[in-house]
CSV table of C-alpha atoms and ligand atoms in Angstrom, one decimal:
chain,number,residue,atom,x,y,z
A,1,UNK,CA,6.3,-25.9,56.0
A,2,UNK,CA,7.8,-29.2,56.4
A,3,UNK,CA,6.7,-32.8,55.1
A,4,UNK,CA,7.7,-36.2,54.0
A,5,UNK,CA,7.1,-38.6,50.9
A,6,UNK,CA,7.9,-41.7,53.7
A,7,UNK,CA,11.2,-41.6,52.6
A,8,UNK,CA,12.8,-38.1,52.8
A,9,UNK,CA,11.8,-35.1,54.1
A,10,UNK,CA,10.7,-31.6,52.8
A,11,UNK,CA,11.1,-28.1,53.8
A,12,UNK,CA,9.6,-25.3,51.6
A,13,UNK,CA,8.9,-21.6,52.2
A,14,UNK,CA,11.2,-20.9,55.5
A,15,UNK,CA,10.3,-17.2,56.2
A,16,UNK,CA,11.2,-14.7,59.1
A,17,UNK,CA,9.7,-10.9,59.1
A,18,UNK,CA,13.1,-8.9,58.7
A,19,UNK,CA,12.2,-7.0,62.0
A,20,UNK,CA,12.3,-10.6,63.5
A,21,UNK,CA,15.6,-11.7,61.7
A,22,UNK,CA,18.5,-12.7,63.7
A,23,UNK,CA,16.8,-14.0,66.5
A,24,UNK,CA,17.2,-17.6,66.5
A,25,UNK,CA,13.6,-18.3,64.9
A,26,UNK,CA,14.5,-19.9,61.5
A,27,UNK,CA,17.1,-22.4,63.2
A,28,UNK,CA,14.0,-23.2,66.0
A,29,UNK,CA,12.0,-23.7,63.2
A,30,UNK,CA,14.0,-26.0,61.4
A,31,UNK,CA,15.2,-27.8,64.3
A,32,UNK,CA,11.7,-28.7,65.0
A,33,UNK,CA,11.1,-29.9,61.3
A,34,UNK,CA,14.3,-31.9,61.3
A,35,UNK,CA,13.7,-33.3,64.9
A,36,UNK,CA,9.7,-34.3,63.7
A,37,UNK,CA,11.3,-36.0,60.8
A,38,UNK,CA,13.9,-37.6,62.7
A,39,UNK,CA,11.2,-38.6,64.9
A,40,UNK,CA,9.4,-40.6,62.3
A,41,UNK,CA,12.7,-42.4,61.3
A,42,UNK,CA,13.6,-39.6,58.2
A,43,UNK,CA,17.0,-38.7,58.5
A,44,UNK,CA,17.4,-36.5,55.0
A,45,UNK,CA,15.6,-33.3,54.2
A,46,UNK,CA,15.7,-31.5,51.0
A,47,UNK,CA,14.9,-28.1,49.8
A,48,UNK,CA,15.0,-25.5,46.8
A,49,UNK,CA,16.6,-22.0,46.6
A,50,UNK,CA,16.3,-19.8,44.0
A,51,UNK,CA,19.9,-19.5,42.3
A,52,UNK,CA,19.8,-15.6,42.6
A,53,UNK,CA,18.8,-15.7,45.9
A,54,UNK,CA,22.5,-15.6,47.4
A,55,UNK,CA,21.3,-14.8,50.9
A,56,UNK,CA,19.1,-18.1,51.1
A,57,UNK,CA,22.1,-20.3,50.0
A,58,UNK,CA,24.7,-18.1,52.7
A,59,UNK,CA,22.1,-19.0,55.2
A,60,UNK,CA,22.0,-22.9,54.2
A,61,UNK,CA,25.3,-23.2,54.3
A,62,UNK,CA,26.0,-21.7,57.5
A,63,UNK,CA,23.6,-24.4,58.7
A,64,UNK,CA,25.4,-27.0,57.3
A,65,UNK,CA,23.6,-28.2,54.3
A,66,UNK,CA,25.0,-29.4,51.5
A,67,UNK,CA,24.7,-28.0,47.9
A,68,UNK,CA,23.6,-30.7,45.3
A,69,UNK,CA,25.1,-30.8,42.1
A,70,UNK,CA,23.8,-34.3,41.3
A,71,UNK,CA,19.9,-33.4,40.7
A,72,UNK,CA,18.1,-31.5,38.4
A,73,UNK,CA,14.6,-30.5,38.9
A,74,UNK,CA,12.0,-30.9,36.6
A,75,UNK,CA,8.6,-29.0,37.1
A,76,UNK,CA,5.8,-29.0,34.5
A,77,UNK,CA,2.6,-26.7,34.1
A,78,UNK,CA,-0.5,-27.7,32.9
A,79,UNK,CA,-2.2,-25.4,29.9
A,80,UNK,CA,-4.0,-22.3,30.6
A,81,UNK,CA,-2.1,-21.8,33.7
A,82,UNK,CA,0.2,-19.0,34.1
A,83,UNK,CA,1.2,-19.6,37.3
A,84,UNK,CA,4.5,-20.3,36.9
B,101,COA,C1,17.0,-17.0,55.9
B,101,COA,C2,16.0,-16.6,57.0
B,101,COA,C3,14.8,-17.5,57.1
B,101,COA,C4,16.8,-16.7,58.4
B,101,COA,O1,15.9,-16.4,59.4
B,101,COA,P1,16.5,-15.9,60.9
B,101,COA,O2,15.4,-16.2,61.9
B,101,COA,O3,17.0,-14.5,60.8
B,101,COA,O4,17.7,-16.9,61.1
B,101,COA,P2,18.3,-17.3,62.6
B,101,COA,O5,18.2,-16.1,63.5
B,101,COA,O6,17.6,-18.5,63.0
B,101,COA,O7,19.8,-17.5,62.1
B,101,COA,C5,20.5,-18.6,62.7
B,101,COA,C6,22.0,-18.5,62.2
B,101,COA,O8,21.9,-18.6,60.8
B,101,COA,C7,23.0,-17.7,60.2
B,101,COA,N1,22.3,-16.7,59.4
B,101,COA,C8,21.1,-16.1,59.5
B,101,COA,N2,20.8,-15.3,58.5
B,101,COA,C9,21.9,-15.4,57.7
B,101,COA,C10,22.3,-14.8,56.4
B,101,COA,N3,21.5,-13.9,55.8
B,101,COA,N4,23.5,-15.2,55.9
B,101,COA,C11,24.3,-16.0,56.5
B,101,COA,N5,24.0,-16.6,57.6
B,101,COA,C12,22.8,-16.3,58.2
B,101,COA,C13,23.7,-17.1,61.4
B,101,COA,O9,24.8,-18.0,61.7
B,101,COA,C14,22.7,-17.1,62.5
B,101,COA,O10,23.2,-17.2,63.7
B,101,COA,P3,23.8,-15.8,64.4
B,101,COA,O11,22.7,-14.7,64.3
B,101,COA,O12,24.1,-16.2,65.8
B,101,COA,O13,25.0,-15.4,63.6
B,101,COA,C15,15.6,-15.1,56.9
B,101,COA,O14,16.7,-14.3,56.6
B,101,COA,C16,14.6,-14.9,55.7
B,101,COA,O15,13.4,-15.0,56.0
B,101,COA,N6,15.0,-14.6,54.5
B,101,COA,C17,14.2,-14.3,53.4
B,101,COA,C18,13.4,-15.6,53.0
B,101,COA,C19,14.3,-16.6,52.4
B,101,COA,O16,15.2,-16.3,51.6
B,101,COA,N7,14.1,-17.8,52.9
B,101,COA,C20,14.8,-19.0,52.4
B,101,COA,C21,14.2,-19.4,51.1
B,101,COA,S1,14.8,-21.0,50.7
């Protein structure tokens, strides 16, 4: 999934079956998130990872994003919901 706040863009939930893995498909997929972005004059794209997921951040990397150190994220749930 892949969106945009006008400013920067948004990439959340990137997922390949693991029979499927190694194929090319995640770095299709993104391409065609960053090139629809790019498209629509958004140049910067953002996501999360999980800190214990190591694979994810291998992967990202490899792919030439960059690590931020410089935001923290703040996420806040309303009462009586426990999905966290
Ligand atoms: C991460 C994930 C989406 C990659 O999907 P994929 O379709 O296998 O990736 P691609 O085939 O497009 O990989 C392209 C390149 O990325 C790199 N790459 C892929 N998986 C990698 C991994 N686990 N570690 C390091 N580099 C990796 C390789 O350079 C690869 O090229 P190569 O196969 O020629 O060496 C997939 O492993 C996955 O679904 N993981 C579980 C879900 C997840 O963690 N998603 C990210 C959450 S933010």
């Amino acid at each position: 999934m892949c969106g945009h706040d006008g400013r920067r863009g948004y990439l959340q939930h990137l997922l390949v079956l693991p029979q499927y893995r190694r194929q090319g498909i995640a770095k299709a997929l993104v391409e065609r998130c960053l090139a629809s972005l790019e498209a629509v004059g958004i140049d910067k794209c953002h996501l999360d990872v999980f800190k214990t997921n190591l694979a994810a951040a291998r992967y990202w990397q490899s792919q030439g994003w960059q690590l931020r150190s410089d935001i923290d994220r703040y996420s806040f749930t309303r009462a009586g919901n426990d999905n966290a």
